Amino acid sequence: MNAYPPIADHGMVGDLQTAALVSSRGTVDWWCTPRFDSPSLFGSLLDSERGGYCRLAADLAHEPGAVVRQLYQADTAVLVTRYMGPCGVGEVADFMVPLNTTARTERHRLVRVVRVVRGRLDFDLECRPRFDYGRAPHTFEELDRTSVVFRGPGTKLHLQVATAAGPIVLRRDGEDLVSRFTLEAGQAAAVVLTSDADDGPMPPPLSAEGISAELQACRGFWHTWLRSCTYRGRWRDIVHRSAITLKMLTYAPTGAPIAALTMGLPEQVGGERNWDYRFTWVRDASLSVRALIDLGFVEEASAFRRWLLDRLAAGGTASGEPLQIMYRVDGEARLTEEVLDHLDGYEGSKPVRAGNAAADQIQLDIYGEASDALAQTRDMGGIQGWTAYAGVLDWLAENWDRPDEGIWETRGGRQNFTFSRLMTWVAFDRGIRLASTFARPADVDRWRRVRDTVFAQIVERGWNADKQAFVQHYDTDVLDASLLLMPRVGFLSPTDPLWLSTLAAMDRELVSDSLVYRYNPEASPDGLRGSEGTFNLCSFVYVEALARAGKPQEARYAFDKMLTYANHVGLFAEEMGPSGEQLGNFPQAFTHLSLIAAALALDEQLDRVEESGPGG
């Protein structure tokens, strides 16, 4: 490996505890196991020489006109890479059987099924694992003619092959493995990678029947899960794909969604804005669960509600606040950030960071997102859950009026961010509703007074008369796309004159051909060098805001344009570069949840237009 594929040149497969990225080159170049936030086993996406990978692909180098295509089997997370050349047509199907259980396991299986449907093709297999982000050595042991084991510190990777087309010769290459084999039309083979603790039992021998059963189990899980989806709108395929992506980014044992599968992928190639997103942000997770609820997936909401109430009850945060902005998937509050100097970074984008120092930042908006998520459920976790939640709101009543780092986790100093105040208003508004709904004891009069005080402060200090818009914080005239959420959370009507004026100002300053920047970092320094692309979350929330502001046709055009930026299998990263290239960690939950919300809002508004008829 000596080159980096585009960030967007990947599909994702996962088992609800871990997941892997597979490029259209047939390379597994990202896989952390046994959890999303574990050290990488394959990490060539962050260092093409030292990171490790597993490649299984047809050799089309000498076939002029050959093409490679990648797709998902419909409504599943089975990823198929097809190889089509003059000499033959073949495909590799990658999948992991979902572990839809609260039981945590060290063992995870990535299955790669190869078959040829026409002609004859040669396939190359390389497996070069690199344990602990490429920092730890490993050993190679051949168990028999069809299986080998790689051993690293406390972890092993078992590779098995099977075919009815004749033996696949596995050759040792140092401490790695290489192989080359040929299949003809109608023939198939399987390569199975099983990661486990070093003392775990060896997996059973492979059989055609067993592999077929695993594939059917994977398909069956996703088909069954999607039956709960209530969406019947105009963009069913992409909404289903986004829902599957959010589900795959959720750690089933605790119900905690992560922000993205990867770490270190740059917001600007060659720049320093390279963060670890493999953790559970209260904000992102709350919005992800809201998107799934809106599609009819209630079990995910209940699991996250339990996780969130446990965090509220546990305390012990790095910031000293009642709630931390992010946690590990098991609820651990310590996310020490370290720089992996031995890794070159994606196309030289350094530093590569593991962990996230932003965990100890103060971001007051998270209390609003958490309250909004809890307001979507009918179960507050009993008296203990309510007591913990009400206690946090009582604390917030004393501590809301402070500068913080804001939603974008800037490292340029604390400010009185308008979005943080907006979500503080949401926290008290939803708390008042919950107290009434569940008839629970609460100082509702006090919460109401604070809610109204926050509202008045936002209108007085967050509004900039020169810009005729709500602005990023109280001491600036810089616009901020996070405020596109104002109508969704109910702070203002989507047709309120103040909101329409704000939307028009954002359209002038932050929107470029439907793509939306978070803010202007030159006008509002964030403590980091370099620039960034447009933010996909903001672009989809902009679509939603247009639709609700009575501009459904304009919103539909913007939405359709945004969909052209999806990759070949319907996935989005965090940002878009100037030439439409995907940037940042991938795939990004924020982007997919906002796509779902935009589709729902747009369907609703278009239905109203169609029902009213030509004269409506």
Coordinates of C-alpha atoms in Angstrom, one line a residue:
M1 CA 0.0 0.0 0.0
N2 CA 1.5 3.3 -1.0
A3 CA -1.5 5.6 -1.7
Y4 CA -4.6 6.8 0.1
P5 CA -8.0 6.2 -1.3
P6 CA -10.5 9.1 -1.2
I7 CA -12.3 9.3 2.2
A8 CA -15.6 8.7 0.3
D9 CA -14.3 5.6 -1.5
H10 CA -15.6 3.3 1.3
G11 CA -18.5 1.3 2.5
M12 CA -19.0 0.3 6.1
V13 CA -19.9 -3.1 7.6
G14 CA -20.5 -3.7 11.3
D15 CA -21.9 -6.0 14.0
L16 CA -23.2 -3.2 16.4
Q17 CA -20.1 -3.4 18.6
T18 CA -17.4 -2.6 16.0
A19 CA -17.3 -1.8 12.3
A20 CA -14.9 -1.7 9.4
L21 CA -14.4 0.3 6.3
V22 CA -13.8 -1.4 3.0
S23 CA -12.6 0.6 0.0
S24 CA -13.5 -0.1 -3.6
R25 CA -10.0 -1.5 -4.0
G26 CA -11.2 -4.4 -1.8
T27 CA -9.1 -3.2 1.1
V28 CA -10.2 -3.2 4.8
D29 CA -8.2 -0.2 5.8
W30 CA -10.0 0.6 9.1
W31 CA -11.1 -1.8 11.8
C32 CA -10.9 -1.2 15.5
T33 CA -11.8 -4.2 17.7
P34 CA -13.3 -5.3 20.0
R35 CA -15.1 -1.9 20.3
F36 CA -15.5 1.1 18.1
D37 CA -13.0 3.0 20.4
S38 CA -10.5 0.2 20.7
P39 CA -7.0 0.6 19.1
S40 CA -6.9 -0.2 15.4
L41 CA -6.1 -3.6 14.0
F42 CA -6.2 -2.3 10.4
G43 CA -5.4 1.4 10.2
S44 CA -3.8 2.1 6.8
L45 CA -6.3 4.9 6.3
L46 CA -4.1 6.9 8.7
D47 CA -0.7 5.5 7.6
S48 CA -0.6 3.6 4.3
E49 CA 2.7 1.9 5.2
R50 CA 2.5 1.3 9.0
G51 CA -1.3 1.2 9.6
G52 CA -2.1 -2.4 8.5
Y53 CA -4.8 -3.7 6.1
C54 CA -6.4 -6.7 4.6
R55 CA -6.9 -6.7 0.8
L56 CA -8.9 -9.1 -1.2
A57 CA -9.5 -8.1 -4.8
A58 CA -9.6 -9.3 -8.4
D59 CA -6.4 -8.6 -10.4
L60 CA -7.6 -6.4 -13.2
A61 CA -4.3 -4.7 -13.9
H62 CA -3.9 -6.3 -17.4
E63 CA -7.5 -6.1 -18.4
P64 CA -8.2 -2.9 -20.4
G65 CA -11.6 -1.4 -19.8
A66 CA -12.1 -3.2 -16.6
V67 CA -14.3 -1.4 -14.0
V68 CA -15.0 -1.8 -10.3
R69 CA -18.3 -1.0 -8.7
Q70 CA -19.4 -1.1 -5.1
L71 CA -23.0 -1.3 -3.7
Y72 CA -25.0 -2.5 -0.7
Q73 CA -27.5 -5.3 -1.1
A74 CA -30.8 -3.5 -0.8
D75 CA -31.8 -2.6 2.7
T76 CA -28.9 -4.4 4.3
A77 CA -25.3 -3.8 5.5
V78 CA -24.0 -6.4 3.1
L79 CA -21.4 -4.6 1.0
V80 CA -20.6 -5.9 -2.5
T81 CA -17.6 -5.0 -4.6
R82 CA -17.9 -6.1 -8.2
Y83 CA -15.0 -6.6 -10.6
M84 CA -15.9 -6.5 -14.3
G85 CA -13.4 -7.1 -17.1
P86 CA -13.0 -8.8 -20.5
C87 CA -11.9 -12.0 -18.9
G88 CA -14.5 -12.3 -16.3
V89 CA -16.9 -10.8 -13.7
G90 CA -16.6 -11.5 -10.0
E91 CA -17.5 -10.0 -6.7
V92 CA -16.6 -9.9 -3.0
A93 CA -19.4 -9.6 -0.4
D94 CA -18.3 -8.2 2.9
F95 CA -20.4 -8.4 6.0
M96 CA -20.5 -8.9 9.8
V97 CA -23.5 -10.6 11.5
P98 CA -25.1 -8.1 13.9
L99 CA -24.7 -8.9 17.6
N100 CA -28.0 -7.4 18.7
T101 CA -27.4 -8.1 22.4
T102 CA -26.4 -6.3 25.6
A103 CA -23.6 -8.9 26.1
R104 CA -20.2 -7.6 25.3
T105 CA -17.8 -9.9 23.4
E106 CA -14.2 -9.9 22.5
R107 CA -14.9 -12.0 19.4
H108 CA -15.9 -10.4 16.1
R109 CA -16.1 -11.9 12.6
L110 CA -15.6 -10.1 9.3
V111 CA -16.7 -12.4 6.5
R112 CA -15.5 -11.9 2.9
V113 CA -17.2 -14.1 0.3
V114 CA -15.7 -14.3 -3.2
R115 CA -17.4 -15.6 -6.3
V116 CA -17.1 -15.4 -10.1
V117 CA -20.2 -15.2 -12.2
R118 CA -18.7 -15.1 -15.7
G119 CA -15.3 -16.1 -17.1
R120 CA -12.2 -16.5 -15.0
L121 CA -10.5 -14.1 -12.5
D122 CA -7.4 -14.1 -10.4
F123 CA -7.7 -12.8 -6.9
D124 CA -5.0 -11.5 -4.6
L125 CA -5.2 -11.7 -0.8
E126 CA -2.9 -9.8 1.6
C127 CA -3.4 -9.7 5.3
R128 CA -1.0 -7.3 7.2
P129 CA -2.5 -6.5 10.6
R130 CA -0.8 -3.9 12.8
F131 CA -1.9 -4.1 16.4
D132 CA -2.4 -1.1 18.7
Y133 CA -2.5 1.6 16.1
G134 CA 0.6 0.0 14.5
R135 CA 2.7 0.4 17.7
A136 CA 2.8 -3.3 18.8
P137 CA 4.6 -6.2 17.0
H138 CA 2.8 -9.4 16.2
T139 CA 3.7 -13.0 15.4
F140 CA 2.4 -15.3 12.7
E141 CA 1.5 -18.9 13.2
E142 CA 0.3 -21.3 10.5
L143 CA -2.3 -23.6 12.1
D144 CA -3.0 -25.8 9.0
R145 CA -3.3 -25.3 5.3
T146 CA -6.5 -23.2 5.6
S147 CA -5.9 -21.1 8.6
V148 CA -3.3 -18.9 10.4
V149 CA -3.3 -16.8 13.5
F150 CA -1.7 -13.4 14.1
R151 CA -1.0 -12.6 17.8
G152 CA -0.5 -9.1 19.3
P153 CA -0.6 -8.0 22.9
G154 CA -3.7 -9.6 24.4
T155 CA -5.4 -9.9 21.0
K156 CA -5.3 -12.4 18.1
L157 CA -6.6 -12.3 14.6
H158 CA -7.6 -15.7 13.1
L159 CA -7.7 -15.9 9.3
Q160 CA -9.5 -18.9 7.6
V161 CA -10.1 -19.7 4.0
A162 CA -12.4 -22.1 2.3
T163 CA -13.3 -23.0 -1.3
A164 CA -14.6 -26.0 -3.2
A165 CA -12.6 -24.9 -6.2
G166 CA -9.3 -26.3 -5.1
P167 CA -6.8 -25.3 -2.3
I168 CA -5.9 -21.7 -1.7
V169 CA -2.2 -21.6 -0.9
L170 CA -1.4 -19.3 2.0
R171 CA 2.1 -18.0 1.9
R172 CA 4.0 -16.4 4.8
D173 CA 5.5 -12.9 4.1
G174 CA 7.5 -12.0 7.2
E175 CA 4.9 -11.9 9.9
D176 CA 2.1 -11.3 7.3
L177 CA 0.2 -13.4 4.8
V178 CA -0.2 -13.3 1.0
S179 CA -2.0 -15.5 -1.4
R180 CA -3.1 -15.7 -5.0
F181 CA -5.9 -17.9 -6.3
T182 CA -8.1 -18.3 -9.4
L183 CA -11.8 -18.9 -9.6
E184 CA -14.0 -19.7 -12.6
A185 CA -17.7 -19.0 -13.3
G186 CA -19.8 -20.7 -10.6
Q187 CA -17.0 -21.1 -8.1
A188 CA -16.8 -19.3 -4.8
A189 CA -14.4 -18.9 -1.8
A190 CA -14.5 -17.4 1.6
V191 CA -12.0 -15.5 3.8
V192 CA -13.0 -15.0 7.4
L193 CA -11.2 -12.8 9.9
T194 CA -12.0 -13.4 13.5
S195 CA -10.6 -11.1 16.2
D196 CA -10.6 -12.3 19.8
A197 CA -8.8 -12.1 23.1
D198 CA -5.5 -14.0 23.0
D199 CA -6.9 -16.7 25.3
G200 CA -10.2 -17.1 23.4
P201 CA -11.0 -20.4 21.7
M202 CA -10.3 -20.9 18.1
P203 CA -13.3 -20.5 15.7
P204 CA -14.7 -23.7 14.2
P205 CA -13.7 -24.8 10.7
L206 CA -15.5 -23.1 7.8
S207 CA -18.2 -24.7 5.8
A208 CA -20.2 -23.5 2.8
E209 CA -23.4 -24.1 4.8
G210 CA -22.1 -22.1 7.8
I211 CA -21.0 -19.2 5.6
S212 CA -24.4 -19.2 3.8
A213 CA -26.2 -19.2 7.2
E214 CA -24.2 -16.2 8.4
L215 CA -25.0 -14.3 5.2
Q216 CA -28.7 -15.0 5.6
A217 CA -28.6 -14.0 9.2
C218 CA -27.0 -10.7 8.3
R219 CA -29.6 -10.0 5.6
G220 CA -32.4 -11.2 7.8
F221 CA -31.5 -8.9 10.7
W222 CA -31.5 -5.8 8.6
H223 CA -34.7 -6.7 6.8
T224 CA -36.5 -7.4 10.1
W225 CA -35.1 -4.2 11.7
L226 CA -36.3 -2.0 8.8
R227 CA -39.8 -3.4 9.1
S228 CA -40.2 -1.0 12.1
C229 CA -39.5 2.0 9.9
T230 CA -42.6 4.2 9.5
Y231 CA -41.1 6.4 6.7
R232 CA -43.1 6.2 3.5
G233 CA -41.9 9.4 1.8
R234 CA -40.1 10.3 -1.4
W235 CA -36.6 9.4 -0.5
R236 CA -37.0 5.9 1.0
D237 CA -33.7 4.4 -0.2
I238 CA -31.4 7.2 1.1
V239 CA -33.4 7.5 4.4
H240 CA -33.2 3.7 4.9
R241 CA -29.4 3.9 4.2
S242 CA -29.0 6.7 6.8
A243 CA -31.1 4.8 9.4
I244 CA -28.9 1.6 8.9
T245 CA -25.8 3.8 9.2
L246 CA -27.0 5.3 12.5
K247 CA -27.9 1.8 13.8
M248 CA -24.4 0.5 12.8
L249 CA -22.8 3.4 14.7
T250 CA -24.6 2.4 17.9
Y251 CA -22.9 0.2 20.5
A252 CA -25.6 -2.4 21.3
P253 CA -24.4 -3.4 24.8
T254 CA -25.1 0.1 26.1
G255 CA -27.3 1.8 23.5
A256 CA -24.7 4.5 23.0
P257 CA -24.3 6.0 19.5
I258 CA -20.9 7.2 18.4
A259 CA -20.3 10.3 16.4
A260 CA -18.3 8.6 13.6
L261 CA -16.5 5.4 12.9
T262 CA -13.0 6.9 12.5
M263 CA -10.4 9.1 14.1
G264 CA -7.9 11.5 12.5
L265 CA -9.5 12.0 9.1
P266 CA -8.8 15.7 8.3
E267 CA -11.2 18.6 7.9
Q268 CA -8.5 20.0 5.6
V269 CA -6.1 17.7 4.0
G270 CA -2.6 18.4 5.4
G271 CA -4.1 20.5 8.3
E272 CA -4.3 20.0 12.0
R273 CA -8.1 19.7 12.4
N274 CA -8.0 15.9 12.9
W275 CA -10.1 14.6 15.8
D276 CA -11.1 11.3 17.3
Y277 CA -14.9 10.9 16.8
R278 CA -15.3 7.3 18.1
F279 CA -17.1 8.4 21.2
T280 CA -20.6 9.2 22.4
W281 CA -21.4 12.9 22.3
V282 CA -24.5 13.7 24.4
R283 CA -25.5 16.2 21.6
D284 CA -24.9 13.9 18.6
A285 CA -26.4 10.9 20.3
S286 CA -29.5 12.7 21.4
L287 CA -30.1 14.0 17.9
S288 CA -29.4 10.5 16.4
V289 CA -32.0 8.9 18.7
R290 CA -34.5 11.7 17.8
A291 CA -34.0 10.8 14.1
L292 CA -34.6 7.1 14.7
I293 CA -37.7 7.8 16.9
D294 CA -39.1 9.9 14.1
L295 CA -38.7 6.9 11.8
G296 CA -40.4 4.6 14.3
F297 CA -37.4 2.9 16.0
V298 CA -38.4 3.1 19.7
E299 CA -36.1 0.4 21.1
E300 CA -33.0 2.5 20.3
A301 CA -34.6 5.5 22.1
S302 CA -35.2 3.4 25.3
A303 CA -31.7 2.0 25.3
F304 CA -30.1 5.5 24.9
R305 CA -32.5 6.9 27.6
R306 CA -31.2 4.3 30.0
W307 CA -27.6 5.1 29.1
L308 CA -28.2 8.9 29.5
L309 CA -30.0 8.6 32.8
D310 CA -27.1 6.5 34.1
R311 CA -24.7 9.3 33.1
L312 CA -26.8 11.9 34.9
A313 CA -26.8 9.7 38.0
A314 CA -23.1 8.8 37.9
G315 CA -21.6 12.3 37.9
G316 CA -17.8 12.2 38.2
T317 CA -17.1 14.1 35.0
A318 CA -13.8 15.4 33.8
S319 CA -15.2 19.0 33.6
G320 CA -16.8 18.9 37.0
E321 CA -20.2 19.5 35.5
P322 CA -23.1 17.2 36.1
L323 CA -22.9 16.0 32.5
Q324 CA -19.9 15.6 30.3
I325 CA -20.1 16.5 26.6
M326 CA -18.9 13.0 25.6
Y327 CA -18.1 9.6 27.0
R328 CA -16.7 6.3 25.9
V329 CA -19.4 3.8 24.7
D330 CA -19.4 2.1 28.1
G331 CA -20.0 5.4 29.9
E332 CA -16.4 5.9 30.9
A333 CA -15.7 9.6 31.4
R334 CA -11.9 9.7 30.8
L335 CA -10.9 10.3 27.2
T336 CA -7.3 11.3 27.5
E337 CA -6.0 12.7 24.2
E338 CA -2.7 11.5 22.9
V339 CA -0.8 12.2 19.7
L340 CA 0.3 9.1 17.7
D341 CA 3.5 10.6 16.3
H342 CA 4.5 7.3 14.5
L343 CA 1.5 7.7 12.1
D344 CA 1.8 9.9 9.1
G345 CA -1.9 10.7 9.0
Y346 CA -4.2 10.6 6.0
E347 CA -2.2 12.1 3.2
G348 CA 0.2 13.7 5.7
S349 CA -2.5 15.3 7.9
K350 CA -0.9 15.5 11.3
P351 CA -1.2 15.3 14.2
V352 CA -3.1 12.0 14.5
R353 CA -5.0 12.2 17.8
A354 CA -6.5 9.3 19.8
G355 CA -8.8 10.3 22.6
N356 CA -10.4 13.7 22.7
A357 CA -9.3 16.6 25.0
A358 CA -12.6 18.4 24.3
A359 CA -14.2 16.0 26.8
D360 CA -13.4 18.4 29.7
Q361 CA -14.8 21.4 27.9
I362 CA -18.0 23.2 29.1
Q363 CA -20.7 23.1 26.5
L364 CA -24.0 24.1 28.1
D365 CA -26.1 23.2 25.1
I366 CA -25.9 19.5 26.0
Y367 CA -28.5 19.9 28.7
G368 CA -31.0 21.0 26.1
E369 CA -30.3 18.1 23.7
A370 CA -30.4 15.6 26.7
S371 CA -33.8 17.0 27.8
D372 CA -35.2 16.9 24.3
A373 CA -34.1 13.3 24.0
L374 CA -35.7 12.3 27.3
A375 CA -38.9 14.2 26.3
Q376 CA -39.3 11.7 23.4
T377 CA -39.7 8.7 25.7
R378 CA -42.5 7.6 28.0
D379 CA -40.2 6.2 30.6
M380 CA -38.0 8.4 32.8
G381 CA -36.3 5.5 34.6
G382 CA -38.5 5.6 37.7
I383 CA -38.2 7.8 40.7
Q384 CA -34.3 7.6 40.7
G385 CA -34.1 8.6 37.0
W386 CA -36.4 11.6 37.6
T387 CA -34.6 12.7 40.7
A388 CA -31.3 12.7 38.9
Y389 CA -32.7 14.6 36.0
A390 CA -34.5 17.2 38.1
G391 CA -31.4 17.7 40.2
V392 CA -29.4 18.5 37.0
L393 CA -32.0 21.1 36.0
D394 CA -32.0 22.6 39.5
W395 CA -28.2 22.9 39.1
L396 CA -28.6 24.4 35.7
A397 CA -30.9 27.1 37.1
E398 CA -27.9 28.3 39.1
N399 CA -25.2 27.8 36.5
W400 CA -26.6 28.5 33.0
D401 CA -25.5 32.1 32.6
R402 CA -21.8 31.4 31.9
P403 CA -19.5 31.5 28.8
D404 CA -18.6 28.1 27.4
E405 CA -16.8 26.6 24.4
G406 CA -19.9 26.1 22.4
I407 CA -21.3 23.4 20.1
W408 CA -18.3 23.5 17.7
E409 CA -15.8 22.8 20.5
T410 CA -13.6 25.8 19.6
R411 CA -10.3 26.0 21.3
G412 CA -10.1 29.8 21.2
G413 CA -11.6 30.7 24.5
R414 CA -15.1 30.7 26.1
Q415 CA -17.9 33.0 24.9
N416 CA -21.6 33.6 25.6
F417 CA -22.7 31.5 22.7
T418 CA -26.2 32.1 21.5
F419 CA -26.8 28.4 20.7
S420 CA -25.8 27.4 24.2
R421 CA -28.4 29.7 25.5
L422 CA -31.0 28.5 23.0
M423 CA -30.5 24.9 24.2
T424 CA -30.6 26.0 27.8
W425 CA -34.1 27.4 27.0
V426 CA -34.9 24.0 25.6
A427 CA -33.7 22.2 28.7
F428 CA -36.1 24.1 30.9
D429 CA -39.0 24.0 28.4
R430 CA -38.7 20.2 28.1
G431 CA -38.2 19.8 31.8
I432 CA -41.5 21.7 32.5
R433 CA -43.3 19.5 30.1
L434 CA -41.8 16.3 31.6
A435 CA -42.8 17.3 35.1
S436 CA -46.4 17.8 33.9
T437 CA -46.5 14.7 31.8
F438 CA -45.2 12.4 34.6
A439 CA -46.7 14.4 37.5
R440 CA -43.3 14.4 39.1
P441 CA -42.1 16.8 41.9
A442 CA -40.2 19.8 40.6
D443 CA -39.6 23.4 41.2
V444 CA -41.6 24.2 38.0
D445 CA -42.1 27.9 38.9
R446 CA -38.4 28.4 39.2
W447 CA -37.7 26.5 35.9
R448 CA -40.4 28.6 34.2
R449 CA -38.8 31.9 35.5
V450 CA -35.3 30.8 34.3
R451 CA -36.7 29.7 30.9
D452 CA -38.3 33.1 30.4
T453 CA -35.2 34.9 31.5
V454 CA -33.1 32.9 29.0
F455 CA -35.6 33.7 26.2
A456 CA -35.4 37.4 27.0
Q457 CA -31.6 37.4 27.1
I458 CA -31.4 35.7 23.7
V459 CA -33.7 38.2 22.1
E460 CA -32.0 41.1 23.6
R461 CA -28.3 40.1 23.3
G462 CA -28.2 37.4 20.7
W463 CA -29.9 39.6 18.1
N464 CA -27.7 41.9 16.1
A465 CA -29.5 44.9 14.7
D466 CA -26.8 45.7 12.0
K467 CA -26.9 42.1 10.7
Q468 CA -30.7 41.8 11.3
A469 CA -29.9 38.3 12.5
F470 CA -29.2 36.2 15.6
V471 CA -25.4 35.8 15.8
Q472 CA -22.9 33.3 17.1
H473 CA -22.3 34.9 20.5
Y474 CA -23.2 38.1 22.3
D475 CA -19.9 40.0 21.5
T476 CA -19.8 39.4 17.7
D477 CA -21.6 40.0 14.5
V478 CA -20.5 36.6 13.1
L479 CA -23.3 34.3 11.9
D480 CA -23.4 30.6 13.1
A481 CA -25.3 27.9 11.3
S482 CA -26.1 26.0 14.5
L483 CA -28.9 28.6 15.0
L484 CA -30.6 27.0 12.0
L485 CA -32.1 24.7 14.7
M486 CA -34.1 27.6 16.3
P487 CA -37.4 26.7 14.5
R488 CA -37.0 23.0 15.1
V489 CA -36.7 23.3 18.8
G490 CA -39.7 25.6 19.0
F491 CA -37.9 28.8 20.1
L492 CA -39.4 30.7 17.1
S493 CA -41.9 30.0 14.5
P494 CA -40.3 29.1 11.2
T495 CA -42.1 32.1 9.6
D496 CA -41.4 34.6 12.4
P497 CA -39.9 37.8 10.9
L498 CA -36.8 37.7 13.1
W499 CA -36.2 34.1 11.9
L500 CA -36.8 34.9 8.2
S501 CA -34.4 37.8 8.5
T502 CA -31.8 35.5 10.2
L503 CA -32.2 32.9 7.5
A504 CA -31.8 35.5 4.8
A505 CA -28.5 36.7 6.4
M506 CA -27.2 33.1 6.6
D507 CA -28.1 32.6 3.0
R508 CA -26.0 35.6 2.0
E509 CA -23.0 34.8 4.2
L510 CA -22.8 31.1 5.0
V511 CA -24.4 29.3 2.0
S512 CA -22.6 28.4 -1.2
D513 CA -24.8 26.5 -3.8
S514 CA -26.8 24.8 -1.0
L515 CA -23.6 24.0 1.0
V516 CA -23.4 25.6 4.4
Y517 CA -20.4 26.7 6.4
R518 CA -20.6 26.4 10.2
Y519 CA -19.2 29.9 10.6
N520 CA -16.4 32.1 9.3
P521 CA -13.3 31.1 11.3
E522 CA -11.4 34.1 10.0
A523 CA -14.0 36.5 11.4
S524 CA -14.4 34.4 14.6
P525 CA -11.0 32.8 15.4
D526 CA -11.4 29.3 16.9
G527 CA -7.8 28.7 18.1
L528 CA -6.8 26.4 15.2
R529 CA -4.8 26.9 12.0
G530 CA -6.2 26.3 8.6
S531 CA -9.7 26.2 7.1
E532 CA -12.5 23.7 6.8
G533 CA -15.1 22.7 4.3
T534 CA -18.8 23.2 4.4
F535 CA -20.6 21.2 7.1
N536 CA -23.0 18.6 6.0
L537 CA -25.1 18.8 9.1
C538 CA -25.7 22.5 8.5
S539 CA -26.5 21.9 4.8
F540 CA -29.3 19.5 5.7
V541 CA -30.6 21.6 8.5
Y542 CA -30.7 24.5 6.0
V543 CA -32.9 22.4 3.8
E544 CA -35.2 21.8 6.8
A545 CA -35.3 25.5 7.6
L546 CA -36.2 26.4 4.0
A547 CA -39.0 23.9 3.9
R548 CA -40.5 25.1 7.2
A549 CA -40.2 28.7 6.2
G550 CA -42.6 28.2 3.3
K551 CA -40.0 27.5 0.5
P552 CA -40.5 23.8 -0.2
Q553 CA -39.4 23.9 -3.9
E554 CA -36.2 25.8 -3.0
A555 CA -35.6 23.4 -0.2
R556 CA -36.2 20.4 -2.5
Y557 CA -33.7 21.6 -5.0
A558 CA -31.1 22.2 -2.2
F559 CA -31.9 18.7 -0.9
D560 CA -31.5 17.0 -4.3
K561 CA -28.2 18.8 -4.8
M562 CA -27.0 17.6 -1.4
L563 CA -27.8 14.0 -2.3
T564 CA -25.4 14.3 -5.2
Y565 CA -22.6 14.6 -2.7
A566 CA -23.3 11.2 -1.1
N567 CA -20.7 8.6 -2.0
H568 CA -21.4 5.7 -4.3
V569 CA -23.2 3.7 -1.5
G570 CA -25.1 6.6 0.1
L571 CA -22.7 7.6 2.9
F572 CA -21.5 11.0 4.0
A573 CA -18.5 12.3 5.9
E574 CA -18.6 15.3 8.1
E575 CA -17.7 18.0 5.5
M576 CA -17.4 18.8 1.8
G577 CA -14.3 20.4 0.3
P578 CA -14.3 23.0 -2.5
S579 CA -14.4 20.4 -5.3
G580 CA -17.1 18.3 -3.6
E581 CA -14.7 15.9 -2.0
Q582 CA -15.7 14.4 1.4
L583 CA -13.6 15.5 4.4
G584 CA -13.5 14.7 8.0
N585 CA -14.4 11.5 9.9
F586 CA -16.5 9.0 8.1
P587 CA -19.4 8.1 8.1
Q588 CA -20.7 10.9 10.2
A589 CA -23.8 10.3 12.3
F590 CA -24.5 14.1 12.5
T591 CA -24.8 14.2 8.7
H592 CA -27.1 11.2 8.4
L593 CA -29.4 12.2 11.2
S594 CA -29.9 15.7 9.7
L595 CA -30.5 14.1 6.3
I596 CA -33.4 12.1 7.9
A597 CA -34.8 15.2 9.6
A598 CA -34.6 17.2 6.3
A599 CA -36.4 14.4 4.4
L600 CA -39.2 14.3 6.9
A601 CA -39.7 18.0 7.0
L602 CA -39.6 18.3 3.3
D603 CA -42.1 15.5 2.7
E604 CA -44.4 17.2 5.2
Q605 CA -44.3 20.5 3.5
L606 CA -44.5 19.1 -0.1
D607 CA -47.5 17.0 1.0
R608 CA -49.2 20.2 2.2
V609 CA -48.5 21.9 -1.1
E610 CA -49.9 19.0 -3.1
E611 CA -53.0 18.7 -0.9
S612 CA -53.8 22.4 -1.3
G613 CA -53.7 22.0 -5.1
P614 CA -52.7 24.6 -7.8
G615 CA -54.7 27.4 -6.2
G616 CA -53.4 26.7 -2.6

